[in-house]
PDB file of C-alpha atoms and ligand atoms in Angstrom:
ATOM      1  CA  UNK A 263       0.000   0.000   0.000  1.00  0.00           C
ATOM      2  CA  UNK A 264       1.431   3.299  -0.995  1.00  0.00           C
ATOM      3  CA  UNK A 265       1.955   6.189   1.380  1.00  0.00           C
ATOM      4  CA  UNK A 266      -0.641   8.243  -0.451  1.00  0.00           C
ATOM      5  CA  UNK A 267      -3.351   5.618  -0.016  1.00  0.00           C
ATOM      6  CA  UNK A 268      -2.388   5.113   3.622  1.00  0.00           C
ATOM      7  CA  UNK A 269      -2.655   8.869   4.258  1.00  0.00           C
ATOM      8  CA  UNK A 270      -6.047   9.056   2.567  1.00  0.00           C
ATOM      9  CA  UNK A 271      -7.348   6.102   4.598  1.00  0.00           C
ATOM     10  CA  UNK A 272      -6.052   7.687   7.786  1.00  0.00           C
ATOM     11  CA  UNK A 273      -7.695  11.015   6.951  1.00  0.00           C
ATOM     12  CA  UNK A 274     -10.993   9.270   6.195  1.00  0.00           C
ATOM     13  CA  UNK A 275     -10.801   7.319   9.440  1.00  0.00           C
ATOM     14  CA  UNK A 276     -10.076  10.482  11.439  1.00  0.00           C
ATOM     15  CA  UNK A 277     -12.981  12.269   9.760  1.00  0.00           C
ATOM     16  CA  UNK A 278     -15.308   9.379  10.663  1.00  0.00           C
ATOM     17  CA  UNK A 279     -14.068   9.391  14.265  1.00  0.00           C
ATOM     18  CA  UNK A 280     -14.619  13.155  14.394  1.00  0.00           C
ATOM     19  CA  UNK A 281     -18.194  12.789  13.132  1.00  0.00           C
ATOM     20  CA  UNK A 282     -18.920   9.972  15.578  1.00  0.00           C
ATOM     21  CA  UNK A 283     -17.403  11.905  18.491  1.00  0.00           C
ATOM     22  CA  UNK A 284     -19.394  14.997  17.547  1.00  0.00           C
ATOM     23  CA  UNK A 285     -22.618  13.002  17.437  1.00  0.00           C
ATOM     24  CA  UNK A 286     -21.896  11.492  20.867  1.00  0.00           C
ATOM     25  CA  UNK A 287     -21.118  14.905  22.363  1.00  0.00           C
ATOM     26  CA  UNK A 288     -24.263  16.392  20.828  1.00  0.00           C
ATOM     27  CA  UNK A 289     -26.360  13.580  22.278  1.00  0.00           C
ATOM     28  CA  UNK A 290     -24.847  14.043  25.753  1.00  0.00           C
ATOM     29  CA  UNK A 291     -25.355  17.799  25.590  1.00  0.00           C
ATOM     30  CA  UNK A 292     -28.999  17.580  24.471  1.00  0.00           C
ATOM     31  CA  UNK A 293     -29.742  14.937  27.101  1.00  0.00           C
ATOM     32  CA  UNK A 294     -28.235  17.111  29.817  1.00  0.00           C
ATOM     33  CA  UNK A 295     -30.229  20.066  28.546  1.00  0.00           C
ATOM     34  CA  UNK A 296     -33.481  18.089  28.594  1.00  0.00           C
ATOM     35  CA  UNK A 297     -32.744  17.024  32.153  1.00  0.00           C
ATOM     36  CA  UNK A 298     -31.929  20.548  33.317  1.00  0.00           C
ATOM     37  CA  UNK A 299     -35.115  21.996  31.778  1.00  0.00           C
ATOM     38  CA  UNK A 300     -37.253  19.902  34.138  1.00  0.00           C
ATOM     39  CA  UNK A 301     -36.839  21.303  37.610  1.00  0.00           C
ATOM     40  CA  UNK A 302     -38.887  21.867  40.727  1.00  0.00           C
ATOM     41  CA  UNK A 303     -39.969  25.453  41.246  1.00  0.00           C
ATOM     42  CA  UNK A 304     -41.451  26.818  44.441  1.00  0.00           C
ATOM     43  CA  UNK A 305     -44.847  28.440  43.841  1.00  0.00           C
ATOM     44  CA  UNK A 306     -46.274  29.638  47.157  1.00  0.00           C
ATOM     45  CA  UNK A 307     -46.768  28.653  50.791  1.00  0.00           C
ATOM     46  CA  UNK A 308     -49.497  26.084  51.362  1.00  0.00           C
ATOM     47  CA  UNK A 309     -51.224  28.352  53.888  1.00  0.00           C
ATOM     48  CA  UNK A 310     -51.819  30.967  51.159  1.00  0.00           C
ATOM     49  CA  UNK A 311     -54.134  28.629  49.239  1.00  0.00           C
ATOM     50  CA  UNK A 312     -57.811  29.503  49.203  1.00  0.00           C
ATOM     51  CA  UNK A 313     -60.192  26.719  50.288  1.00  0.00           C
ATOM     52  CA  UNK A 314     -61.427  26.321  46.723  1.00  0.00           C
ATOM     53  CA  UNK A 315     -61.036  27.782  43.219  1.00  0.00           C
ATOM     54  CA  UNK A 316     -58.369  28.650  40.658  1.00  0.00           C
ATOM     55  CA  UNK A 317     -55.138  30.420  41.580  1.00  0.00           C
ATOM     56  CA  UNK A 318     -53.487  31.829  38.440  1.00  0.00           C
ATOM     57  CA  UNK A 319     -49.733  32.331  38.700  1.00  0.00           C
ATOM     58  CA  UNK A 320     -48.926  33.842  35.277  1.00  0.00           C
ATOM     59  CA  UNK A 321     -45.340  34.629  36.219  1.00  0.00           C
ATOM     60  CA  UNK A 322     -44.839  30.850  36.620  1.00  0.00           C
ATOM     61  CA  UNK A 323     -47.095  30.020  33.626  1.00  0.00           C
ATOM     62  CA  UNK A 324     -49.301  27.754  35.757  1.00  0.00           C
ATOM     63  CA  UNK A 325     -52.588  27.905  37.623  1.00  0.00           C
ATOM     64  CA  UNK A 326     -53.438  25.864  40.671  1.00  0.00           C
ATOM     65  CA  UNK A 327     -56.816  24.165  40.703  1.00  0.00           C
ATOM     66  CA  UNK A 328     -57.741  23.931  44.339  1.00  0.00           C
ATOM     67  CA  UNK A 329     -60.445  21.957  46.094  1.00  0.00           C
ATOM     68  CA  UNK A 330     -60.846  21.370  49.821  1.00  0.00           C
ATOM     69  CA  UNK A 331     -58.991  18.041  49.522  1.00  0.00           C
ATOM     70  CA  UNK A 332     -56.665  18.242  46.533  1.00  0.00           C
ATOM     71  CA  UNK A 333     -54.598  20.461  44.236  1.00  0.00           C
ATOM     72  CA  UNK A 334     -53.465  20.234  40.616  1.00  0.00           C
ATOM     73  CA  UNK A 335     -51.271  22.492  38.465  1.00  0.00           C
ATOM     74  CA  UNK A 336     -52.374  23.264  34.916  1.00  0.00           C
ATOM     75  CA  UNK A 337     -50.197  25.010  32.351  1.00  0.00           C
ATOM     76  CA  UNK A 338     -51.201  28.505  31.264  1.00  0.00           C
ATOM     77  CA  UNK A 339     -49.344  28.126  27.959  1.00  0.00           C
ATOM     78  CA  UNK A 340     -51.781  27.907  25.057  1.00  0.00           C
ATOM     79  CA  UNK A 341     -51.348  24.728  23.030  1.00  0.00           C
ATOM     80  CA  UNK A 342     -51.767  26.680  19.785  1.00  0.00           C
ATOM     81  CA  UNK A 343     -48.679  28.906  19.753  1.00  0.00           C
ATOM     82  CA  UNK A 344     -47.775  29.256  23.397  1.00  0.00           C
ATOM     83  CA  UNK A 345     -49.389  32.535  24.467  1.00  0.00           C
ATOM     84  CA  UNK A 346     -50.361  32.909  28.092  1.00  0.00           C
ATOM     85  CA  UNK A 347     -54.028  32.071  28.671  1.00  0.00           C
ATOM     86  CA  UNK A 348     -56.131  33.906  31.218  1.00  0.00           C
ATOM     87  CA  UNK A 349     -58.666  32.541  33.664  1.00  0.00           C
ATOM     88  CA  UNK A 350     -62.309  33.392  33.075  1.00  0.00           C
ATOM     89  CA  UNK A 351     -65.712  32.186  34.268  1.00  0.00           C
ATOM     90  CA  UNK A 352     -65.798  29.335  31.669  1.00  0.00           C
ATOM     91  CA  UNK A 353     -62.217  28.172  32.193  1.00  0.00           C
ATOM     92  CA  UNK A 354     -59.299  29.619  30.236  1.00  0.00           C
ATOM     93  CA  UNK A 355     -59.084  32.041  27.329  1.00  0.00           C
ATOM     94  CA  UNK A 356     -56.189  32.797  24.998  1.00  0.00           C
ATOM     95  CA  UNK A 357     -56.100  36.462  23.993  1.00  0.00           C
ATOM     96  CA  UNK A 358     -53.772  35.858  21.021  1.00  0.00           C
ATOM     97  CA  UNK A 359     -56.115  34.002  18.651  1.00  0.00           C
ATOM     98  CA  UNK A 360     -59.182  33.349  20.775  1.00  0.00           C
ATOM     99  CA  UNK A 361     -58.852  29.695  21.815  1.00  0.00           C
ATOM    100  CA  UNK A 362     -61.116  28.772  24.698  1.00  0.00           C
ATOM    101  CA  UNK A 363     -60.534  25.998  27.206  1.00  0.00           C
ATOM    102  CA  UNK A 364     -62.811  24.522  29.836  1.00  0.00           C
ATOM    103  CA  UNK A 365     -62.223  24.524  33.589  1.00  0.00           C
ATOM    104  CA  UNK A 366     -60.020  21.392  33.264  1.00  0.00           C
ATOM    105  CA  UNK A 367     -58.182  22.717  30.222  1.00  0.00           C
ATOM    106  CA  UNK A 368     -60.255  20.869  27.616  1.00  0.00           C
ATOM    107  CA  UNK A 369     -60.421  22.672  24.239  1.00  0.00           C
ATOM    108  CA  UNK A 370     -63.802  24.328  23.660  1.00  0.00           C
ATOM    109  CA  UNK A 371     -62.840  26.447  20.639  1.00  0.00           C
ATOM    110  CA  UNK A 372     -59.720  26.595  18.447  1.00  0.00           C
ATOM    111  CA  UNK A 373     -57.490  27.301  16.758  1.00  0.00           C
ATOM    112  CA  UNK A 374     -55.877  25.243  19.545  1.00  0.00           C
ATOM    113  CA  UNK A 375     -56.574  21.545  19.056  1.00  0.00           C
ATOM    114  CA  UNK A 376     -55.005  20.111  22.214  1.00  0.00           C
ATOM    115  CA  UNK A 377     -56.084  20.489  25.827  1.00  0.00           C
ATOM    116  CA  UNK A 378     -53.940  22.476  28.228  1.00  0.00           C
ATOM    117  CA  UNK A 379     -51.303  20.202  29.753  1.00  0.00           C
ATOM    118  CA  UNK A 380     -50.605  19.585  33.433  1.00  0.00           C
ATOM    119  CA  UNK A 381     -47.581  19.659  35.697  1.00  0.00           C
ATOM    120  CA  UNK A 382     -46.606  17.390  38.527  1.00  0.00           C
ATOM    121  CA  UNK A 383     -46.595  19.097  41.888  1.00  0.00           C
ATOM    122  CA  UNK A 384     -45.578  18.347  45.426  1.00  0.00           C
ATOM    123  CA  UNK A 385     -45.902  19.832  48.872  1.00  0.00           C
ATOM    124  CA  UNK A 386     -42.609  20.226  50.608  1.00  0.00           C
ATOM    125  CA  UNK A 387     -41.432  22.311  53.572  1.00  0.00           C
ATOM    126  CA  UNK A 388     -44.771  24.131  53.785  1.00  0.00           C
ATOM    127  CA  UNK A 389     -44.805  25.179  50.131  1.00  0.00           C
ATOM    128  CA  UNK A 390     -46.221  24.043  46.820  1.00  0.00           C
ATOM    129  CA  UNK A 391     -43.663  23.075  44.192  1.00  0.00           C
ATOM    130  CA  UNK A 392     -44.279  22.411  40.524  1.00  0.00           C
ATOM    131  CA  UNK A 393     -42.152  20.426  38.096  1.00  0.00           C
ATOM    132  CA  UNK A 394     -41.623  22.871  35.272  1.00  0.00           C
ATOM    133  CA  UNK A 395     -40.261  22.021  31.852  1.00  0.00           C
ATOM    134  CA  UNK A 396     -42.065  18.709  31.717  1.00  0.00           C
ATOM    135  CA  UNK A 397     -45.789  18.472  31.108  1.00  0.00           C
ATOM    136  CA  UNK A 398     -48.296  15.658  30.984  1.00  0.00           C
ATOM    137  CA  UNK A 399     -51.665  15.246  29.278  1.00  0.00           C
ATOM    138  CA  UNK A 400     -53.626  14.116  32.321  1.00  0.00           C
ATOM    139  CA  UNK A 401     -54.055  15.935  35.628  1.00  0.00           C
ATOM    140  CA  UNK A 402     -51.864  15.093  38.581  1.00  0.00           C
ATOM    141  CA  UNK A 403     -53.965  15.623  41.701  1.00  0.00           C
ATOM    142  CA  UNK A 404     -52.113  15.918  44.974  1.00  0.00           C
ATOM    143  CA  UNK A 405     -53.719  15.800  48.421  1.00  0.00           C
ATOM    144  CA  UNK A 406     -53.754  19.203  50.149  1.00  0.00           C
ATOM    145  CA  UNK A 407     -51.818  17.787  53.059  1.00  0.00           C
ATOM    146  CA  UNK A 408     -48.053  17.553  52.995  1.00  0.00           C
ATOM    147  CA  UNK A 409     -47.157  13.906  53.369  1.00  0.00           C
ATOM    148  CA  UNK A 410     -44.852  13.139  56.299  1.00  0.00           C
ATOM    149  CA  UNK A 411     -41.191  12.780  55.300  1.00  0.00           C
TER     150      UNK A 411
HETATM  151  S1  FES B 176     -51.610  31.127  20.838  1.00  0.00           S
HETATM  152 FE1  FES B 176     -53.451  30.782  21.847  1.00  0.00          FE
HETATM  153  S2  FES B 176     -54.922  30.741  20.285  1.00  0.00           S
HETATM  154 FE2  FES B 176     -53.073  31.078  19.257  1.00  0.00          FE
END
């Protein structure tokens, strides 16, 4: 095998290794990013909850649905293009293009076609925490009481 062929093979092999290494690094980076986007955020102290109703927290892009026995966190991000929905007497309303959602986030009128998603939540150290960055399609109801550690 001539030197020229050997050099070309070596260059090709190095290029392949570079591509493979780049792909591995990209995968690690995107996985780490996905993991870091989901994090627990403190919303408010448990004793500030009303006995019943909806507590919008637009700065956190969630609303708490509160009943005497349980709590759930629904996303306030419209499933059409992500505008912040507001709470009204029928449920939720998106001021950007007029989508309407029911009291449990179900689509009443488009252009949105998907229900509002939900967040996991937990009660910890006297406060309500929500898992942001990761949403689910069904509600996650948590008892109003903080479970003993
Ligand atoms: S972003 Fe809400 S209806 Fe378009």
